[in-house]
PDB file of N, CA and C in Angstrom:
ATOM      1  N   MET A   1      93.042 106.750  78.413  1.00 48.00           N
ATOM      2  CA  MET A   1      94.711 106.671  79.179  1.00 48.00           C
ATOM      3  C   MET A   1      94.477 107.581  80.281  1.00 48.00           C
ATOM      4  N   HIS A   2      95.272 107.095  81.353  1.00 58.00           N
ATOM      5  CA  HIS A   2      95.666 107.637  82.488  1.00 58.00           C
ATOM      6  C   HIS A   2      97.533 108.033  82.119  1.00 58.00           C
ATOM      7  N   ASP A   3      97.557 109.260  83.532  1.00 69.00           N
ATOM      8  CA  ASP A   3      99.076 109.289  83.611  1.00 69.00           C
ATOM      9  C   ASP A   3      99.760 108.737  84.398  1.00 69.00           C
ATOM     10  N   ILE A   4     101.043 108.865  84.103  1.00 81.00           N
ATOM     11  CA  ILE A   4     102.009 107.773  84.651  1.00 81.00           C
ATOM     12  C   ILE A   4     101.991 108.257  85.939  1.00 81.00           C
ATOM     13  N   LEU A   5     102.401 107.296  86.253  1.00 89.00           N
ATOM     14  CA  LEU A   5     102.473 107.815  88.111  1.00 89.00           C
ATOM     15  C   LEU A   5     104.015 108.022  88.065  1.00 89.00           C
ATOM     16  N   PRO A   6     104.759 108.942  89.213  1.00 92.00           N
ATOM     17  CA  PRO A   6     105.723 109.097  89.102  1.00 92.00           C
ATOM     18  C   PRO A   6     106.398 107.381  89.265  1.00 92.00           C
ATOM     19  N   ARG A   7     107.967 107.580  89.240  1.00 93.00           N
ATOM     20  CA  ARG A   7     108.729 106.835  89.912  1.00 93.00           C
ATOM     21  C   ARG A   7     109.070 106.679  91.681  1.00 93.00           C
ATOM     22  N   PRO A   8     108.957 105.314  91.833  1.00 97.00           N
ATOM     23  CA  PRO A   8     109.364 105.226  93.203  1.00 97.00           C
ATOM     24  C   PRO A   8     110.714 105.432  93.478  1.00 97.00           C
ATOM     25  N   THR A   9     110.502 106.014  94.664  1.00 97.00           N
ATOM     26  CA  THR A   9     112.041 105.576  95.761  1.00 97.00           C
ATOM     27  C   THR A   9     111.800 103.669  96.066  1.00 97.00           C
ATOM     28  N   PRO A  10     113.059 103.554  96.364  1.00 98.00           N
ATOM     29  CA  PRO A  10     113.625 102.352  97.059  1.00 98.00           C
ATOM     30  C   PRO A  10     112.896 102.499  98.296  1.00 98.00           C
ATOM     31  N   GLU A  11     112.417 103.322  98.956  1.00 98.00           N
ATOM     32  CA  GLU A  11     111.565 103.447 100.680  1.00 98.00           C
ATOM     33  C   GLU A  11     110.163 103.537  99.836  1.00 98.00           C
ATOM     34  N   GLN A  12     109.705 103.951  99.263  1.00 98.00           N
ATOM     35  CA  GLN A  12     107.936 103.912  98.918  1.00 98.00           C
ATOM     36  C   GLN A  12     107.763 102.461  98.373  1.00 98.00           C
ATOM     37  N   ILE A  13     108.700 101.639  97.666  1.00 98.00           N
ATOM     38  CA  ILE A  13     108.808 100.499  97.473  1.00 98.00           C
ATOM     39  C   ILE A  13     108.620  99.854  98.505  1.00 98.00           C
ATOM     40  N   ARG A  14     109.797  99.569  99.395  1.00 98.00           N
ATOM     41  CA  ARG A  14     109.768  98.952 100.328  1.00 98.00           C
ATOM     42  C   ARG A  14     107.957  99.230 101.429  1.00 98.00           C
ATOM     43  N   ALA A  15     108.189 100.689 101.299  1.00 98.00           N
ATOM     44  CA  ALA A  15     106.453 100.583 102.428  1.00 98.00           C
ATOM     45  C   ALA A  15     105.457 100.658 101.838  1.00 98.00           C
ATOM     46  N   ALA A  16     105.174  99.831 100.749  1.00 98.00           N
ATOM     47  CA  ALA A  16     104.212  99.606  99.673  1.00 98.00           C
ATOM     48  C   ALA A  16     104.448  98.339 100.163  1.00 98.00           C
ATOM     49  N   ARG A  17     105.408  97.189  99.804  1.00 98.00           N
ATOM     50  CA  ARG A  17     105.054  96.311 100.211  1.00 98.00           C
ATOM     51  C   ARG A  17     104.891  95.511 101.913  1.00 98.00           C
ATOM     52  N   LYS A  18     105.743  96.578 102.072  1.00 98.00           N
ATOM     53  CA  LYS A  18     104.972  95.945 103.977  1.00 98.00           C
ATOM     54  C   LYS A  18     103.762  96.445 104.774  1.00 98.00           C
ATOM     55  N   ARG A  19     103.191  97.651 103.118  1.00 98.00           N
ATOM     56  CA  ARG A  19     101.758  97.808 103.766  1.00 98.00           C
ATOM     57  C   ARG A  19     100.864  96.250 103.139  1.00 98.00           C
ATOM     58  N   ALA A  20     101.683  95.718 102.102  1.00 98.00           N
ATOM     59  CA  ALA A  20     100.927  94.603 101.338  1.00 98.00           C
ATOM     60  C   ALA A  20     101.213  93.256 102.207  1.00 98.00           C
ATOM     61  N   ARG A  21     102.201  93.186 103.312  1.00 98.00           N
ATOM     62  CA  ARG A  21     102.379  92.755 104.186  1.00 98.00           C
ATOM     63  C   ARG A  21     102.602  91.436 103.281  1.00 98.00           C
ATOM     64  N   MET A  22     103.693  91.490 102.444  1.00 96.00           N
ATOM     65  CA  MET A  22     104.215  90.878 101.845  1.00 96.00           C
ATOM     66  C   MET A  22     106.069  90.628 102.209  1.00 96.00           C
ATOM     67  N   SER A  23     106.984  89.449 101.909  1.00 94.00           N
ATOM     68  CA  SER A  23     108.407  89.709 102.075  1.00 94.00           C
ATOM     69  C   SER A  23     108.387  89.620  99.861  1.00 94.00           C
ATOM     70  N   GLN A  24     109.504  89.896 100.164  1.00 93.00           N
ATOM     71  CA  GLN A  24     110.015  90.394  98.656  1.00 93.00           C
ATOM     72  C   GLN A  24     109.888  89.308  97.781  1.00 93.00           C
ATOM     73  N   THR A  25     109.978  88.209  98.263  1.00 90.00           N
ATOM     74  CA  THR A  25     109.312  86.774  97.355  1.00 90.00           C
ATOM     75  C   THR A  25     107.731  87.036  96.912  1.00 90.00           C
ATOM     76  N   GLN A  26     107.168  87.053  97.669  1.00 92.00           N
ATOM     77  CA  GLN A  26     106.246  87.216  97.584  1.00 92.00           C
ATOM     78  C   GLN A  26     105.720  88.559  96.648  1.00 92.00           C
ATOM     79  N   ALA A  27     106.274  89.657  96.823  1.00 94.00           N
ATOM     80  CA  ALA A  27     106.206  90.374  95.906  1.00 94.00           C
ATOM     81  C   ALA A  27     106.757  90.126  94.630  1.00 94.00           C
ATOM     82  N   ALA A  28     107.504  89.746  94.781  1.00 92.00           N
ATOM     83  CA  ALA A  28     107.945  89.036  93.267  1.00 92.00           C
ATOM     84  C   ALA A  28     107.217  88.484  93.182  1.00 92.00           C
ATOM     85  N   GLN A  29     106.926  87.376  93.480  1.00 92.00           N
ATOM     86  CA  GLN A  29     106.075  86.407  92.791  1.00 92.00           C
ATOM     87  C   GLN A  29     104.827  86.783  92.250  1.00 92.00           C
ATOM     88  N   LEU A  30     104.166  87.764  92.547  1.00 93.00           N
ATOM     89  CA  LEU A  30     102.994  88.506  92.508  1.00 93.00           C
ATOM     90  C   LEU A  30     102.880  89.383  91.200  1.00 93.00           C
ATOM     91  N   ILE A  31     103.929  89.822  90.583  1.00 90.00           N
ATOM     92  CA  ILE A  31     104.323  90.859  89.907  1.00 90.00           C
ATOM     93  C   ILE A  31     104.768  89.962  88.788  1.00 90.00           C
ATOM     94  N   SER A  32     105.680  89.075  88.585  1.00 83.00           N
ATOM     95  CA  SER A  32     106.474  88.178  87.451  1.00 83.00           C
ATOM     96  C   SER A  32     106.064  86.993  87.420  1.00 83.00           C
ATOM     97  N   GLY A  33     104.943  86.365  88.472  1.00 71.00           N
ATOM     98  CA  GLY A  33     105.335  84.885  88.529  1.00 71.00           C
ATOM     99  C   GLY A  33     106.655  84.085  89.355  1.00 71.00           C
ATOM    100  N   ASP A  34     107.385  84.848  89.269  1.00 63.00           N
ATOM    101  CA  ASP A  34     108.997  83.848  89.603  1.00 63.00           C
ATOM    102  C   ASP A  34     109.227  84.183  91.267  1.00 63.00           C
ATOM    103  N   ALA A  35     108.584  82.606  91.673  1.00 61.00           N
ATOM    104  CA  ALA A  35     109.138  82.279  93.096  1.00 61.00           C
ATOM    105  C   ALA A  35     110.484  82.162  93.631  1.00 61.00           C
ATOM    106  N   GLY A  36     111.149  82.103  92.466  1.00 65.00           N
ATOM    107  CA  GLY A  36     112.786  81.330  92.893  1.00 65.00           C
ATOM    108  C   GLY A  36     113.619  83.086  93.461  1.00 65.00           C
ATOM    109  N   ALA A  37     115.514  82.427  93.271  1.00 65.00           N
ATOM    110  CA  ALA A  37     115.588  82.789  94.192  1.00 65.00           C
ATOM    111  C   ALA A  37     116.075  84.336  93.022  1.00 65.00           C
ATOM    112  N   LYS A  38     115.658  84.159  91.723  1.00 71.00           N
ATOM    113  CA  LYS A  38     115.799  85.555  90.382  1.00 71.00           C
ATOM    114  C   LYS A  38     115.027  86.822  91.283  1.00 71.00           C
ATOM    115  N   GLY A  39     113.747  86.272  91.418  1.00 74.00           N
ATOM    116  CA  GLY A  39     112.486  86.965  91.271  1.00 74.00           C
ATOM    117  C   GLY A  39     113.015  87.581  92.685  1.00 74.00           C
ATOM    118  N   TYR A  40     113.319  86.976  94.163  1.00 80.00           N
ATOM    119  CA  TYR A  40     113.434  87.524  94.959  1.00 80.00           C
ATOM    120  C   TYR A  40     114.606  88.935  94.721  1.00 80.00           C
ATOM    121  N   ARG A  41     115.903  88.533  93.798  1.00 90.00           N
ATOM    122  CA  ARG A  41     116.990  89.467  94.147  1.00 90.00           C
ATOM    123  C   ARG A  41     116.951  90.814  93.128  1.00 90.00           C
ATOM    124  N   THR A  42     115.728  89.980  92.377  1.00 90.00           N
ATOM    125  CA  THR A  42     115.351  91.893  91.416  1.00 90.00           C
ATOM    126  C   THR A  42     114.138  92.495  92.124  1.00 90.00           C
ATOM    127  N   TRP A  43     113.255  91.974  93.394  1.00 93.00           N
ATOM    128  CA  TRP A  43     112.686  92.655  94.140  1.00 93.00           C
ATOM    129  C   TRP A  43     113.608  93.627  94.755  1.00 93.00           C
ATOM    130  N   GLN A  44     114.417  92.451  95.601  1.00 94.00           N
ATOM    131  CA  GLN A  44     115.950  93.572  96.514  1.00 94.00           C
ATOM    132  C   GLN A  44     116.095  94.538  95.849  1.00 94.00           C
ATOM    133  N   ARG A  45     117.146  94.419  94.625  1.00 96.00           N
ATOM    134  CA  ARG A  45     117.879  95.708  94.169  1.00 96.00           C
ATOM    135  C   ARG A  45     116.302  96.667  93.452  1.00 96.00           C
ATOM    136  N   TYR A  46     115.439  96.316  93.398  1.00 97.00           N
ATOM    137  CA  TYR A  46     114.310  97.596  93.476  1.00 97.00           C
ATOM    138  C   TYR A  46     114.435  98.212  95.106  1.00 97.00           C
ATOM    139  N   GLU A  47     114.317  98.113  96.088  1.00 97.00           N
ATOM    140  CA  GLU A  47     114.387  98.351  97.122  1.00 97.00           C
ATOM    141  C   GLU A  47     116.149  99.298  98.053  1.00 97.00           C
ATOM    142  N   ALA A  48     116.801  98.458  97.063  1.00 97.00           N
ATOM    143  CA  ALA A  48     118.463  98.890  97.910  1.00 97.00           C
ATOM    144  C   ALA A  48     118.218 100.377  97.125  1.00 97.00           C
ATOM    145  N   PRO A  49     119.497 100.752  98.215  1.00 96.00           N
ATOM    146  CA  PRO A  49     119.127 102.497  98.135  1.00 96.00           C
ATOM    147  C   PRO A  49     119.611 102.946  97.157  1.00 96.00           C
ATOM    148  N   LEU A  50     119.263 103.833  96.171  1.00 95.00           N
ATOM    149  CA  LEU A  50     119.480 104.789  95.368  1.00 95.00           C
ATOM    150  C   LEU A  50     121.309 104.415  95.098  1.00 95.00           C
ATOM    151  N   ASP A  51     122.258 104.688  95.813  1.00 95.00           N
ATOM    152  CA  ASP A  51     123.659 105.048  95.723  1.00 95.00           C
ATOM    153  C   ASP A  51     124.060 103.635  95.703  1.00 95.00           C
ATOM    154  N   SER A  52     123.697 102.802  95.823  1.00 95.00           N
ATOM    155  CA  SER A  52     124.041 101.101  96.139  1.00 95.00           C
ATOM    156  C   SER A  52     124.202 100.790  94.054  1.00 95.00           C
ATOM    157  N   ASN A  53     125.017  99.795  94.391  1.00 96.00           N
ATOM    158  CA  ASN A  53     125.598  99.279  92.271  1.00 96.00           C
ATOM    159  C   ASN A  53     124.269  98.326  92.509  1.00 96.00           C
ATOM    160  N   ASP A  54     123.849  97.861  93.491  1.00 95.00           N
ATOM    161  CA  ASP A  54     122.563  96.328  93.346  1.00 95.00           C
ATOM    162  C   ASP A  54     121.468  97.146  92.989  1.00 95.00           C
ATOM    163  N   HIS A  55     121.061  98.858  93.403  1.00 96.00           N
ATOM    164  CA  HIS A  55     120.190  99.381  92.864  1.00 96.00           C
ATOM    165  C   HIS A  55     119.398  99.010  91.714  1.00 96.00           C
ATOM    166  N   ARG A  56     118.298  98.614  91.251  1.00 96.00           N
ATOM    167  CA  ARG A  56     117.511  99.098  89.921  1.00 96.00           C
ATOM    168  C   ARG A  56     116.321  99.493  89.149  1.00 96.00           C
ATOM    169  N   ASP A  57     115.720 100.128  88.779  1.00 96.00           N
ATOM    170  CA  ASP A  57     114.572 100.968  89.008  1.00 96.00           C
ATOM    171  C   ASP A  57     113.634  99.924  88.723  1.00 96.00           C
ATOM    172  N   ILE A  58     112.247  99.956  89.027  1.00 95.00           N
ATOM    173  CA  ILE A  58     111.312  99.158  88.947  1.00 95.00           C
ATOM    174  C   ILE A  58     110.767  99.775  87.357  1.00 95.00           C
ATOM    175  N   PRO A  59     110.342  98.776  86.726  1.00 94.00           N
ATOM    176  CA  PRO A  59     109.809  99.576  85.597  1.00 94.00           C
ATOM    177  C   PRO A  59     108.923 100.276  86.062  1.00 94.00           C
ATOM    178  N   ILE A  60     108.369 101.143  85.843  1.00 94.00           N
ATOM    179  CA  ILE A  60     106.766 101.697  86.279  1.00 94.00           C
ATOM    180  C   ILE A  60     105.360 100.993  86.017  1.00 94.00           C
ATOM    181  N   ARG A  61     105.388 100.290  84.726  1.00 92.00           N
ATOM    182  CA  ARG A  61     103.927  99.604  84.680  1.00 92.00           C
ATOM    183  C   ARG A  61     104.489  98.480  85.184  1.00 92.00           C
ATOM    184  N   LEU A  62     105.419  97.439  86.025  1.00 93.00           N
ATOM    185  CA  LEU A  62     105.015  97.013  86.990  1.00 93.00           C
ATOM    186  C   LEU A  62     104.709  97.158  88.633  1.00 93.00           C
ATOM    187  N   TRP A  63     105.425  98.786  88.423  1.00 95.00           N
ATOM    188  CA  TRP A  63     104.926  99.397  89.929  1.00 95.00           C
ATOM    189  C   TRP A  63     103.408  99.960  89.915  1.00 95.00           C
ATOM    190  N   GLU A  64     102.860 100.288  88.712  1.00 94.00           N
ATOM    191  CA  GLU A  64     101.966 100.091  88.464  1.00 94.00           C
ATOM    192  C   GLU A  64     100.534  98.224  88.823  1.00 94.00           C
ATOM    193  N   LEU A  65     101.063  97.680  88.324  1.00 94.00           N
ATOM    194  CA  LEU A  65     100.707  96.533  88.701  1.00 94.00           C
ATOM    195  C   LEU A  65     100.366  96.107  90.158  1.00 94.00           C
ATOM    196  N   PHE A  66     101.624  96.310  90.764  1.00 95.00           N
ATOM    197  CA  PHE A  66     102.066  96.090  92.094  1.00 95.00           C
ATOM    198  C   PHE A  66     100.835  96.929  92.975  1.00 95.00           C
ATOM    199  N   LEU A  67     101.127  98.147  92.785  1.00 97.00           N
ATOM    200  CA  LEU A  67     100.032  99.114  93.536  1.00 97.00           C
ATOM    201  C   LEU A  67      98.436  98.659  92.889  1.00 97.00           C
ATOM    202  N   LEU A  68      98.059  98.299  91.832  1.00 95.00           N
ATOM    203  CA  LEU A  68      96.786  97.579  91.499  1.00 95.00           C
ATOM    204  C   LEU A  68      96.134  96.461  92.278  1.00 95.00           C
ATOM    205  N   LEU A  69      97.530  95.276  91.812  1.00 95.00           N
ATOM    206  CA  LEU A  69      96.790  94.370  92.055  1.00 95.00           C
ATOM    207  C   LEU A  69      97.401  94.218  94.169  1.00 95.00           C
ATOM    208  N   THR A  70      97.525  95.122  95.106  1.00 97.00           N
ATOM    209  CA  THR A  70      97.842  95.417  96.233  1.00 97.00           C
ATOM    210  C   THR A  70      96.834  96.166  96.710  1.00 97.00           C
ATOM    211  N   ASP A  71      96.288  96.960  96.261  1.00 96.00           N
ATOM    212  CA  ASP A  71      94.717  97.619  96.420  1.00 96.00           C
ATOM    213  C   ASP A  71      95.411  98.938  96.707  1.00 96.00           C
ATOM    214  N   GLN A  72      96.494  99.112  96.662  1.00 97.00           N
ATOM    215  CA  GLN A  72      97.555 100.907  96.873  1.00 97.00           C
ATOM    216  C   GLN A  72      97.380 101.748  95.653  1.00 97.00           C
ATOM    217  N   HIS A  73      96.937 101.723  94.578  1.00 95.00           N
ATOM    218  CA  HIS A  73      97.062 102.209  93.124  1.00 95.00           C
ATOM    219  C   HIS A  73      96.258 103.620  93.680  1.00 95.00           C
ATOM    220  N   PRO A  74      97.186 105.005  93.700  1.00 93.00           N
ATOM    221  CA  PRO A  74      96.426 106.221  94.166  1.00 93.00           C
ATOM    222  C   PRO A  74      94.969 106.689  93.054  1.00 93.00           C
ATOM    223  N   THR A  75      94.860 106.011  91.765  1.00 91.00           N
ATOM    224  CA  THR A  75      93.839 106.353  90.857  1.00 91.00           C
ATOM    225  C   THR A  75      92.988 105.357  90.983  1.00 91.00           C
ATOM    226  N   HIS A  76      93.639 104.427  90.652  1.00 91.00           N
ATOM    227  CA  HIS A  76      92.163 102.751  90.320  1.00 91.00           C
ATOM    228  C   HIS A  76      92.305 102.261  90.926  1.00 91.00           C
ATOM    229  N   ARG A  77      91.544 101.215  90.913  1.00 91.00           N
ATOM    230  CA  ARG A  77      91.077 100.258  91.129  1.00 91.00           C
ATOM    231  C   ARG A  77      90.468  98.849  90.607  1.00 91.00           C
ATOM    232  N   LEU A  78      91.009  97.607  91.153  1.00 90.00           N
ATOM    233  CA  LEU A  78      90.736  96.403  90.553  1.00 90.00           C
ATOM    234  C   LEU A  78      88.987  95.781  90.591  1.00 90.00           C
ATOM    235  N   THR A  79      88.420  95.939  89.519  1.00 90.00           N
ATOM    236  CA  THR A  79      87.104  95.248  90.018  1.00 90.00           C
ATOM    237  C   THR A  79      87.134  94.029  89.155  1.00 90.00           C
ATOM    238  N   ARG A  80      85.673  92.821  89.819  1.00 86.00           N
ATOM    239  CA  ARG A  80      85.688  91.690  88.739  1.00 86.00           C
ATOM    240  C   ARG A  80      84.444  91.913  87.774  1.00 86.00           C
ATOM    241  N   ARG A  81      84.085  91.977  87.059  1.00 86.00           N
ATOM    242  CA  ARG A  81      83.911  92.098  85.771  1.00 86.00           C
ATOM    243  C   ARG A  81      82.160  91.096  86.334  1.00 86.00           C
ATOM    244  N   THR A  82      81.417  91.711  85.984  1.00 86.00           N
ATOM    245  CA  THR A  82      80.107  90.966  85.742  1.00 86.00           C
ATOM    246  C   THR A  82      79.139  90.595  84.498  1.00 86.00           C
ATOM    247  N   GLY A  83      78.943  89.391  84.515  1.00 77.00           N
ATOM    248  CA  GLY A  83      78.509  89.126  83.872  1.00 77.00           C
ATOM    249  C   GLY A  83      78.897  88.660  82.363  1.00 77.00           C
ATOM    250  N   SER A  84      78.982  88.220  81.034  1.00 67.00           N
ATOM    251  CA  SER A  84      79.908  87.739  80.258  1.00 67.00           C
ATOM    252  C   SER A  84      79.707  88.830  78.980  1.00 67.00           C
TER     253      SER A  84
END
């Protein structure tokens, strides 16, 4: 088992999404499969300022998944399995 990453700030979430060259809709779809307005709105809330009524903390496992899928995780990398 690995250490859990610290909870990211909205600024860190926004920066990681921009490094991945993704819109908020694309980022939401990547981790949840929801391409609609609900997915976009959820991601938008992850990036909302901490003192905003709209702010929601991103679940840490979704954050890790996003980092893995966009090759930004600080200690792990996804690789394709070889063989069966």
